[in-house]
């Protein structure tokens, strides 16, 4: 009855947070154990009693302040200095700028929205097809769950009870690997399509863009440097990044006005409130899952299928690609971690860091795959290009992401060597 209620609510388009809370209430009601009703509020609020979760609204705030304060534009200009002169330079600029933004924002959906507005019109103006420009921008959003900081890593760290700072460090090399594969994809596509010729900036432009870009480029250093050196926790780094973005946007670039702050804070509160509410709701759902010993039953079934950790991770990737097509990445992470992580650790001796990186990257692919594909619709809304057109141009990048997942599943040292 509980699972019937879950799927009925899900397919009736009830918000996922309500699906989880109502399903848990339905389970308690049908179990006949009314004592569980007394534990319900405790589980609901206990799920969000984590210092690490403060990083989520703070990283969202940093991204909003950067966009309003003109820091995004300066980062794009810095990317022009590095790769702008290559043939198809604007495609490479798009990817490099996305790497820089991934080191700040931590949210794939927000990154796709911001970079679509900034890059797609410029690429169209220089002769790139609109769908390909939107696809590169959307593919850049795939970097956000593994290049630190990452909101999915924050959430996974809370769910798995592992240090969030170490999760961030675990994502550095996988992020660089996937970025390199994306560069290769752009180069190979360039052999088929006739890319426009790039232009290197002149000396005066380089000097100007570099000087103006250094303050914006300091934000990733504040975040990652504070975490790697141990001088700041991820939450403290997010707070420092928000403060730095505010000061730089207001007093250096002068694009940010204090009159913008109420709207910025409102957007941040609404977006982070939805995430925190979802985490709270998932707390009671995960409690039901554990109470019913579902992880143990799943472990028994999977153990009958394979004893190879690599094969297990490939099975997880296959299942989560399907899950990610239908369910939001954060919701899916909350649903699957309590079930699959104990199996990975106890049955297959897989590091939680390797498991977390693989799971988070797999789930964010769902942002760009039909039928739900929220990232496709965000890109479409920002550019006016049909979602399926973006998806077709995106296929080579999704293939590169799958190659990355296979490598990370086969070679755990790619994730663990820096920890």
GROMACS .gro file of C-alpha atoms in nm:
model
  419
    1UNK     CA    1   0.000   0.000   0.000
    2UNK     CA    2   0.284   0.239   0.080
    3UNK     CA    3   0.449   0.198  -0.259
    4UNK     CA    4   0.115   0.224  -0.438
    5UNK     CA    5   0.053   0.553  -0.258
    6UNK     CA    6   0.405   0.671  -0.350
    7UNK     CA    7   0.364   0.605  -0.724
    8UNK     CA    8   0.007   0.738  -0.738
    9UNK     CA    9   0.116   1.067  -0.581
   10UNK     CA   10   0.427   1.082  -0.801
   11UNK     CA   11   0.238   1.033  -1.127
   12UNK     CA   12  -0.032   1.279  -1.019
   13UNK     CA   13   0.240   1.549  -1.030
   14UNK     CA   14   0.225   1.613  -0.655
   15UNK     CA   15   0.542   1.805  -0.546
   16UNK     CA   16   0.807   1.553  -0.454
   17UNK     CA   17   0.845   1.686  -0.097
   18UNK     CA   18   0.475   1.621  -0.034
   19UNK     CA   19   0.502   1.279  -0.202
   20UNK     CA   20   0.769   1.179   0.048
   21UNK     CA   21   0.599   1.317   0.360
   22UNK     CA   22   0.254   1.182   0.271
   23UNK     CA   23   0.397   0.841   0.182
   24UNK     CA   24   0.567   0.824   0.522
   25UNK     CA   25   0.240   0.920   0.693
   26UNK     CA   26   0.056   0.658   0.488
   27UNK     CA   27   0.307   0.394   0.597
   28UNK     CA   28   0.261   0.483   0.965
   29UNK     CA   29  -0.118   0.478   0.931
   30UNK     CA   30  -0.125   0.134   0.762
   31UNK     CA   31   0.140  -0.016   0.993
   32UNK     CA   32  -0.089   0.013   1.295
   33UNK     CA   33   0.207   0.131   1.505
   34UNK     CA   34   0.073   0.468   1.618
   35UNK     CA   35   0.380   0.529   1.835
   36UNK     CA   36   0.561   0.613   1.511
   37UNK     CA   37   0.348   0.925   1.476
   38UNK     CA   38   0.535   1.065   1.776
   39UNK     CA   39   0.869   1.012   1.598
   40UNK     CA   40   0.747   1.173   1.275
   41UNK     CA   41   0.816   1.539   1.370
   42UNK     CA   42   1.154   1.443   1.514
   43UNK     CA   43   1.257   1.272   1.190
   44UNK     CA   44   1.121   1.562   0.984
   45UNK     CA   45   1.330   1.825   1.161
   46UNK     CA   46   1.625   1.600   1.245
   47UNK     CA   47   1.704   1.559   0.875
   48UNK     CA   48   1.799   1.927   0.842
   49UNK     CA   49   1.991   1.965   1.169
   50UNK     CA   50   2.324   1.973   0.989
   51UNK     CA   51   2.578   2.254   0.980
   52UNK     CA   52   2.689   2.140   0.634
   53UNK     CA   53   2.349   2.217   0.483
   54UNK     CA   54   2.410   2.588   0.544
   55UNK     CA   55   2.648   2.576   0.247
   56UNK     CA   56   2.357   2.526   0.004
   57UNK     CA   57   2.186   2.868   0.044
   58UNK     CA   58   2.526   3.037   0.074
   59UNK     CA   59   2.653   2.895  -0.256
   60UNK     CA   60   2.323   2.991  -0.419
   61UNK     CA   61   2.367   3.343  -0.284
   62UNK     CA   62   2.724   3.361  -0.417
   63UNK     CA   63   2.603   3.263  -0.765
   64UNK     CA   64   2.324   3.521  -0.764
   65UNK     CA   65   2.561   3.796  -0.647
   66UNK     CA   66   2.816   3.706  -0.913
   67UNK     CA   67   2.560   3.723  -1.189
   68UNK     CA   68   2.416   4.055  -1.072
   69UNK     CA   69   2.759   4.202  -0.999
   70UNK     CA   70   2.907   4.142  -1.345
   71UNK     CA   71   3.159   3.881  -1.231
   72UNK     CA   72   3.030   3.629  -1.487
   73UNK     CA   73   3.111   3.861  -1.779
   74UNK     CA   74   3.466   3.917  -1.651
   75UNK     CA   75   3.524   3.542  -1.619
   76UNK     CA   76   3.415   3.493  -1.980
   77UNK     CA   77   3.665   3.760  -2.089
   78UNK     CA   78   3.941   3.578  -1.899
   79UNK     CA   79   3.846   3.261  -2.087
   80UNK     CA   80   3.887   3.456  -2.413
   81UNK     CA   81   4.249   3.526  -2.319
   82UNK     CA   82   4.319   3.153  -2.276
   83UNK     CA   83   4.144   2.994  -2.577
   84UNK     CA   84   3.980   3.270  -2.780
   85UNK     CA   85   4.221   3.253  -3.074
   86UNK     CA   86   4.171   2.887  -3.163
   87UNK     CA   87   3.947   2.791  -3.452
   88UNK     CA   88   3.607   2.761  -3.290
   89UNK     CA   89   3.746   2.969  -3.006
   90UNK     CA   90   3.407   3.073  -2.873
   91UNK     CA   91   3.311   2.707  -2.820
   92UNK     CA   92   3.624   2.660  -2.606
   93UNK     CA   93   3.558   2.991  -2.430
   94UNK     CA   94   3.212   2.864  -2.340
   95UNK     CA   95   3.355   2.548  -2.185
   96UNK     CA   96   3.637   2.723  -1.995
   97UNK     CA   97   3.392   2.983  -1.860
   98UNK     CA   98   3.162   2.699  -1.749
   99UNK     CA   99   3.454   2.537  -1.566
  100UNK     CA  100   3.514   2.864  -1.383
  101UNK     CA  101   3.146   2.900  -1.298
  102UNK     CA  102   3.128   2.537  -1.182
  103UNK     CA  103   3.399   2.622  -0.929
  104UNK     CA  104   3.168   2.886  -0.783
  105UNK     CA  105   2.800   2.800  -0.825
  106UNK     CA  106   2.762   2.430  -0.750
  107UNK     CA  107   2.418   2.417  -0.917
  108UNK     CA  108   2.380   2.278  -1.268
  109UNK     CA  109   2.037   2.433  -1.329
  110UNK     CA  110   2.150   2.782  -1.222
  111UNK     CA  111   2.469   2.753  -1.424
  112UNK     CA  112   2.281   2.653  -1.741
  113UNK     CA  113   2.040   2.945  -1.700
  114UNK     CA  114   2.314   3.205  -1.643
  115UNK     CA  115   2.555   3.081  -1.909
  116UNK     CA  116   2.280   3.037  -2.170
  117UNK     CA  117   2.196   3.405  -2.140
  118UNK     CA  118   2.561   3.503  -2.157
  119UNK     CA  119   2.704   3.272  -2.427
  120UNK     CA  120   2.441   3.150  -2.673
  121UNK     CA  121   2.360   3.490  -2.831
  122UNK     CA  122   2.733   3.563  -2.869
  123UNK     CA  123   2.796   3.225  -3.038
  124UNK     CA  124   2.500   3.270  -3.273
  125UNK     CA  125   2.629   3.613  -3.370
  126UNK     CA  126   2.964   3.460  -3.474
  127UNK     CA  127   2.802   3.192  -3.692
  128UNK     CA  128   2.753   2.887  -3.467
  129UNK     CA  129   2.426   2.697  -3.493
  130UNK     CA  130   2.188   2.791  -3.215
  131UNK     CA  131   2.129   2.431  -3.107
  132UNK     CA  132   2.502   2.355  -3.085
  133UNK     CA  133   2.570   2.674  -2.887
  134UNK     CA  134   2.293   2.580  -2.643
  135UNK     CA  135   2.422   2.221  -2.622
  136UNK     CA  136   2.776   2.327  -2.527
  137UNK     CA  137   2.633   2.558  -2.261
  138UNK     CA  138   2.409   2.283  -2.123
  139UNK     CA  139   2.699   2.035  -2.126
  140UNK     CA  140   2.898   2.283  -1.917
  141UNK     CA  141   2.630   2.242  -1.651
  142UNK     CA  142   2.735   1.878  -1.615
  143UNK     CA  143   3.061   2.000  -1.463
  144UNK     CA  144   2.885   2.159  -1.166
  145UNK     CA  145   2.817   1.839  -0.968
  146UNK     CA  146   3.182   1.730  -0.961
  147UNK     CA  147   3.402   2.040  -0.985
  148UNK     CA  148   3.393   2.172  -0.629
  149UNK     CA  149   3.189   2.321  -0.476
  150UNK     CA  150   2.881   2.112  -0.549
  151UNK     CA  151   2.543   2.123  -0.380
  152UNK     CA  152   2.494   1.755  -0.461
  153UNK     CA  153   2.825   1.680  -0.285
  154UNK     CA  154   2.710   1.881   0.018
  155UNK     CA  155   2.389   1.681   0.030
  156UNK     CA  156   2.565   1.349  -0.027
  157UNK     CA  157   2.813   1.430   0.250
  158UNK     CA  158   2.524   1.492   0.490
  159UNK     CA  159   2.339   1.176   0.386
  160UNK     CA  160   2.650   0.955   0.388
  161UNK     CA  161   2.799   1.120   0.698
  162UNK     CA  162   3.135   1.181   0.531
  163UNK     CA  163   3.334   1.508   0.543
  164UNK     CA  164   3.203   1.748   0.278
  165UNK     CA  165   3.551   1.897   0.228
  166UNK     CA  166   3.685   1.554   0.131
  167UNK     CA  167   3.392   1.504  -0.107
  168UNK     CA  168   3.488   1.832  -0.276
  169UNK     CA  169   3.850   1.719  -0.308
  170UNK     CA  170   3.738   1.386  -0.452
  171UNK     CA  171   3.567   1.570  -0.738
  172UNK     CA  172   3.871   1.764  -0.862
  173UNK     CA  173   4.037   1.500  -1.083
  174UNK     CA  174   3.705   1.360  -1.220
  175UNK     CA  175   3.606   1.716  -1.309
  176UNK     CA  176   3.932   1.772  -1.496
  177UNK     CA  177   3.896   1.438  -1.677
  178UNK     CA  178   3.546   1.520  -1.796
  179UNK     CA  179   3.652   1.871  -1.898
  180UNK     CA  180   3.934   1.721  -2.107
  181UNK     CA  181   3.690   1.481  -2.275
  182UNK     CA  182   3.457   1.774  -2.352
  183UNK     CA  183   3.747   1.960  -2.515
  184UNK     CA  184   3.812   1.651  -2.730
  185UNK     CA  185   3.442   1.637  -2.827
  186UNK     CA  186   3.448   2.003  -2.933
  187UNK     CA  187   3.763   1.940  -3.140
  188UNK     CA  188   3.613   1.630  -3.308
  189UNK     CA  189   3.284   1.805  -3.384
  190UNK     CA  190   3.492   2.086  -3.531
  191UNK     CA  191   3.631   1.842  -3.788
  192UNK     CA  192   3.276   1.785  -3.914
  193UNK     CA  193   3.134   2.134  -3.871
  194UNK     CA  194   3.310   2.440  -4.008
  195UNK     CA  195   3.388   2.641  -3.697
  196UNK     CA  196   3.430   3.017  -3.728
  197UNK     CA  197   3.791   3.133  -3.692
  198UNK     CA  198   3.876   3.265  -3.349
  199UNK     CA  199   4.058   3.587  -3.272
  200UNK     CA  200   4.323   3.642  -3.011
  201UNK     CA  201   4.274   3.963  -2.811
  202UNK     CA  202   4.535   4.234  -2.858
  203UNK     CA  203   4.778   4.333  -2.584
  204UNK     CA  204   4.560   4.615  -2.456
  205UNK     CA  205   4.256   4.387  -2.430
  206UNK     CA  206   4.457   4.116  -2.254
  207UNK     CA  207   4.582   4.367  -1.997
  208UNK     CA  208   4.236   4.513  -1.942
  209UNK     CA  209   4.052   4.178  -1.924
  210UNK     CA  210   4.317   4.026  -1.698
  211UNK     CA  211   4.313   4.315  -1.453
  212UNK     CA  212   3.934   4.321  -1.444
  213UNK     CA  213   3.910   3.941  -1.430
  214UNK     CA  214   4.148   3.884  -1.138
  215UNK     CA  215   3.894   3.990  -0.871
  216UNK     CA  216   3.627   3.759  -1.021
  217UNK     CA  217   3.881   3.479  -1.058
  218UNK     CA  218   3.966   3.508  -0.690
  219UNK     CA  219   3.625   3.367  -0.591
  220UNK     CA  220   3.708   3.004  -0.686
  221UNK     CA  221   4.043   3.046  -0.506
  222UNK     CA  222   3.862   3.161  -0.192
  223UNK     CA  223   3.631   2.859  -0.205
  224UNK     CA  224   3.867   2.580  -0.308
  225UNK     CA  225   4.179   2.722  -0.142
  226UNK     CA  226   4.006   2.759   0.194
  227UNK     CA  227   3.882   2.400   0.178
  228UNK     CA  228   4.209   2.242   0.055
  229UNK     CA  229   4.423   2.424   0.312
  230UNK     CA  230   4.180   2.350   0.594
  231UNK     CA  231   4.152   2.719   0.680
  232UNK     CA  232   3.776   2.715   0.623
  233UNK     CA  233   3.497   2.460   0.614
  234UNK     CA  234   3.284   2.438   0.297
  235UNK     CA  235   3.012   2.639   0.474
  236UNK     CA  236   3.258   2.909   0.580
  237UNK     CA  237   3.406   2.916   0.228
  238UNK     CA  238   3.057   2.968   0.084
  239UNK     CA  239   2.998   3.258   0.323
  240UNK     CA  240   3.334   3.415   0.232
  241UNK     CA  241   3.258   3.370  -0.139
  242UNK     CA  242   2.921   3.545  -0.098
  243UNK     CA  243   3.085   3.834   0.086
  244UNK     CA  244   3.362   3.860  -0.175
  245UNK     CA  245   3.109   3.857  -0.462
  246UNK     CA  246   2.910   4.134  -0.292
  247UNK     CA  247   3.214   4.356  -0.234
  248UNK     CA  248   3.364   4.299  -0.579
  249UNK     CA  249   3.034   4.356  -0.760
  250UNK     CA  250   2.959   4.671  -0.560
  251UNK     CA  251   3.292   4.844  -0.512
  252UNK     CA  252   3.520   4.716  -0.791
  253UNK     CA  253   3.291   4.655  -1.091
  254UNK     CA  254   3.013   4.883  -0.962
  255UNK     CA  255   2.749   4.673  -1.144
  256UNK     CA  256   2.573   4.565  -0.824
  257UNK     CA  257   2.344   4.809  -0.643
  258UNK     CA  258   2.224   4.761  -0.288
  259UNK     CA  259   1.872   4.813  -0.421
  260UNK     CA  260   1.913   4.474  -0.599
  261UNK     CA  261   1.976   4.287  -0.275
  262UNK     CA  262   1.612   4.232  -0.166
  263UNK     CA  263   1.532   4.057  -0.495
  264UNK     CA  264   1.857   3.858  -0.484
  265UNK     CA  265   1.788   3.744  -0.127
  266UNK     CA  266   1.429   3.659  -0.218
  267UNK     CA  267   1.538   3.436  -0.508
  268UNK     CA  268   1.801   3.270  -0.291
  269UNK     CA  269   1.554   3.209  -0.008
  270UNK     CA  270   1.291   3.058  -0.239
  271UNK     CA  271   1.535   2.830  -0.422
  272UNK     CA  272   1.720   2.712  -0.114
  273UNK     CA  273   1.394   2.676   0.080
  274UNK     CA  274   1.267   2.428  -0.177
  275UNK     CA  275   1.587   2.225  -0.146
  276UNK     CA  276   1.586   2.224   0.235
  277UNK     CA  277   1.218   2.128   0.246
  278UNK     CA  278   1.292   1.839   0.013
  279UNK     CA  279   1.576   1.722   0.237
  280UNK     CA  280   1.350   1.739   0.541
  281UNK     CA  281   1.077   1.540   0.367
  282UNK     CA  282   1.327   1.281   0.253
  283UNK     CA  283   1.442   1.237   0.611
  284UNK     CA  284   1.115   1.074   0.711
  285UNK     CA  285   1.099   0.874   0.386
  286UNK     CA  286   1.452   0.742   0.444
  287UNK     CA  287   1.351   0.652   0.797
  288UNK     CA  288   1.067   0.437   0.656
  289UNK     CA  289   1.306   0.275   0.406
  290UNK     CA  290   1.550   0.179   0.681
  291UNK     CA  291   1.271   0.071   0.920
  292UNK     CA  292   1.142  -0.171   0.655
  293UNK     CA  293   1.495  -0.310   0.595
  294UNK     CA  294   1.475  -0.232   0.223
  295UNK     CA  295   1.856  -0.187   0.192
  296UNK     CA  296   1.909  -0.538   0.326
  297UNK     CA  297   1.661  -0.686   0.080
  298UNK     CA  298   1.814  -0.494  -0.209
  299UNK     CA  299   2.162  -0.605  -0.102
  300UNK     CA  300   2.056  -0.966  -0.106
  301UNK     CA  301   1.913  -0.936  -0.458
  302UNK     CA  302   2.218  -0.751  -0.597
  303UNK     CA  303   2.459  -0.997  -0.434
  304UNK     CA  304   2.287  -1.273  -0.633
  305UNK     CA  305   2.355  -1.082  -0.957
  306UNK     CA  306   2.725  -0.997  -0.920
  307UNK     CA  307   3.018  -0.987  -0.678
  308UNK     CA  308   3.227  -0.748  -0.890
  309UNK     CA  309   3.237  -0.385  -0.761
  310UNK     CA  310   3.285  -0.253  -1.117
  311UNK     CA  311   2.979  -0.438  -1.245
  312UNK     CA  312   2.780  -0.319  -0.943
  313UNK     CA  313   2.867   0.043  -1.015
  314UNK     CA  314   2.772   0.000  -1.381
  315UNK     CA  315   2.437  -0.143  -1.267
  316UNK     CA  316   2.393   0.160  -1.041
  317UNK     CA  317   2.475   0.394  -1.331
  318UNK     CA  318   2.220   0.222  -1.556
  319UNK     CA  319   1.944   0.235  -1.296
  320UNK     CA  320   2.015   0.595  -1.197
  321UNK     CA  321   2.013   0.716  -1.557
  322UNK     CA  322   1.654   0.588  -1.577
  323UNK     CA  323   1.569   0.736  -1.235
  324UNK     CA  324   1.726   1.069  -1.329
  325UNK     CA  325   1.510   1.088  -1.642
  326UNK     CA  326   1.199   1.104  -1.425
  327UNK     CA  327   1.298   1.244  -1.085
  328UNK     CA  328   1.488   1.560  -0.988
  329UNK     CA  329   1.855   1.492  -0.907
  330UNK     CA  330   1.835   1.610  -0.546
  331UNK     CA  331   1.521   1.408  -0.480
  332UNK     CA  332   1.670   1.102  -0.647
  333UNK     CA  333   1.992   1.134  -0.444
  334UNK     CA  334   1.792   1.146  -0.123
  335UNK     CA  335   1.593   0.839  -0.228
  336UNK     CA  336   1.879   0.616  -0.344
  337UNK     CA  337   2.165   0.689  -0.102
  338UNK     CA  338   2.003   0.526   0.207
  339UNK     CA  339   1.933   0.215  -0.003
  340UNK     CA  340   2.245   0.177  -0.219
  341UNK     CA  341   2.531   0.321  -0.011
  342UNK     CA  342   2.518   0.051   0.261
  343UNK     CA  343   2.527  -0.212  -0.014
  344UNK     CA  344   2.823  -0.047  -0.186
  345UNK     CA  345   3.021  -0.026   0.136
  346UNK     CA  346   2.931  -0.354   0.305
  347UNK     CA  347   2.886  -0.591   0.011
  348UNK     CA  348   3.145  -0.450  -0.234
  349UNK     CA  349   3.386  -0.248  -0.015
  350UNK     CA  350   3.343   0.059  -0.236
  351UNK     CA  351   3.462   0.391  -0.095
  352UNK     CA  352   3.176   0.632  -0.020
  353UNK     CA  353   3.370   0.901  -0.209
  354UNK     CA  354   3.389   0.696  -0.527
  355UNK     CA  355   3.025   0.599  -0.491
  356UNK     CA  356   2.921   0.960  -0.427
  357UNK     CA  357   3.102   1.102  -0.730
  358UNK     CA  358   2.959   0.834  -0.961
  359UNK     CA  359   2.605   0.873  -0.827
  360UNK     CA  360   2.602   1.254  -0.835
  361UNK     CA  361   2.738   1.273  -1.190
  362UNK     CA  362   2.493   1.008  -1.311
  363UNK     CA  363   2.192   1.180  -1.158
  364UNK     CA  364   2.276   1.522  -1.300
  365UNK     CA  365   2.268   1.365  -1.649
  366UNK     CA  366   1.894   1.337  -1.592
  367UNK     CA  367   1.883   1.716  -1.601
  368UNK     CA  368   1.963   1.690  -1.973
  369UNK     CA  369   1.773   1.380  -2.080
  370UNK     CA  370   1.407   1.348  -2.183
  371UNK     CA  371   1.128   1.308  -2.087
  372UNK     CA  372   1.171   1.546  -1.790
  373UNK     CA  373   1.510   1.703  -1.867
  374UNK     CA  374   1.470   2.024  -1.668
  375UNK     CA  375   1.805   2.152  -1.795
  376UNK     CA  376   1.686   2.116  -2.154
  377UNK     CA  377   1.378   2.324  -2.078
  378UNK     CA  378   1.586   2.584  -1.894
  379UNK     CA  379   1.817   2.613  -2.194
  380UNK     CA  380   1.516   2.628  -2.426
  381UNK     CA  381   1.351   2.901  -2.219
  382UNK     CA  382   1.672   3.107  -2.219
  383UNK     CA  383   1.742   3.068  -2.593
  384UNK     CA  384   1.411   2.991  -2.767
  385UNK     CA  385   1.551   2.667  -2.914
  386UNK     CA  386   1.340   2.349  -2.898
  387UNK     CA  387   1.452   2.111  -2.617
  388UNK     CA  388   1.492   1.813  -2.854
  389UNK     CA  389   1.715   2.018  -3.084
  390UNK     CA  390   1.942   2.090  -2.790
  391UNK     CA  391   1.933   1.723  -2.687
  392UNK     CA  392   2.041   1.597  -3.031
  393UNK     CA  393   2.339   1.834  -3.033
  394UNK     CA  394   2.416   1.731  -2.675
  395UNK     CA  395   2.454   1.357  -2.747
  396UNK     CA  396   2.836   1.360  -2.800
  397UNK     CA  397   2.880   1.533  -2.463
  398UNK     CA  398   2.652   1.280  -2.290
  399UNK     CA  399   2.862   1.002  -2.448
  400UNK     CA  400   3.176   1.166  -2.304
  401UNK     CA  401   3.006   1.177  -1.964
  402UNK     CA  402   2.933   0.804  -1.985
  403UNK     CA  403   3.300   0.738  -2.067
  404UNK     CA  404   3.392   0.939  -1.757
  405UNK     CA  405   3.153   0.732  -1.545
  406UNK     CA  406   3.304   0.405  -1.674
  407UNK     CA  407   3.656   0.530  -1.593
  408UNK     CA  408   3.553   0.642  -1.244
  409UNK     CA  409   3.379   0.309  -1.181
  410UNK     CA  410   3.677   0.105  -1.299
  411UNK     CA  411   3.956   0.305  -1.135
  412UNK     CA  412   3.872   0.427  -0.782
  413UNK     CA  413   4.215   0.591  -0.754
  414UNK     CA  414   4.094   0.862  -0.994
  415UNK     CA  415   3.861   0.974  -0.716
  416UNK     CA  416   4.071   0.888  -0.410
  417UNK     CA  417   4.425   0.996  -0.499
  418UNK     CA  418   4.394   1.351  -0.358
  419UNK     CA  419   4.205   1.262  -0.040
   0.00000   0.00000   0.00000
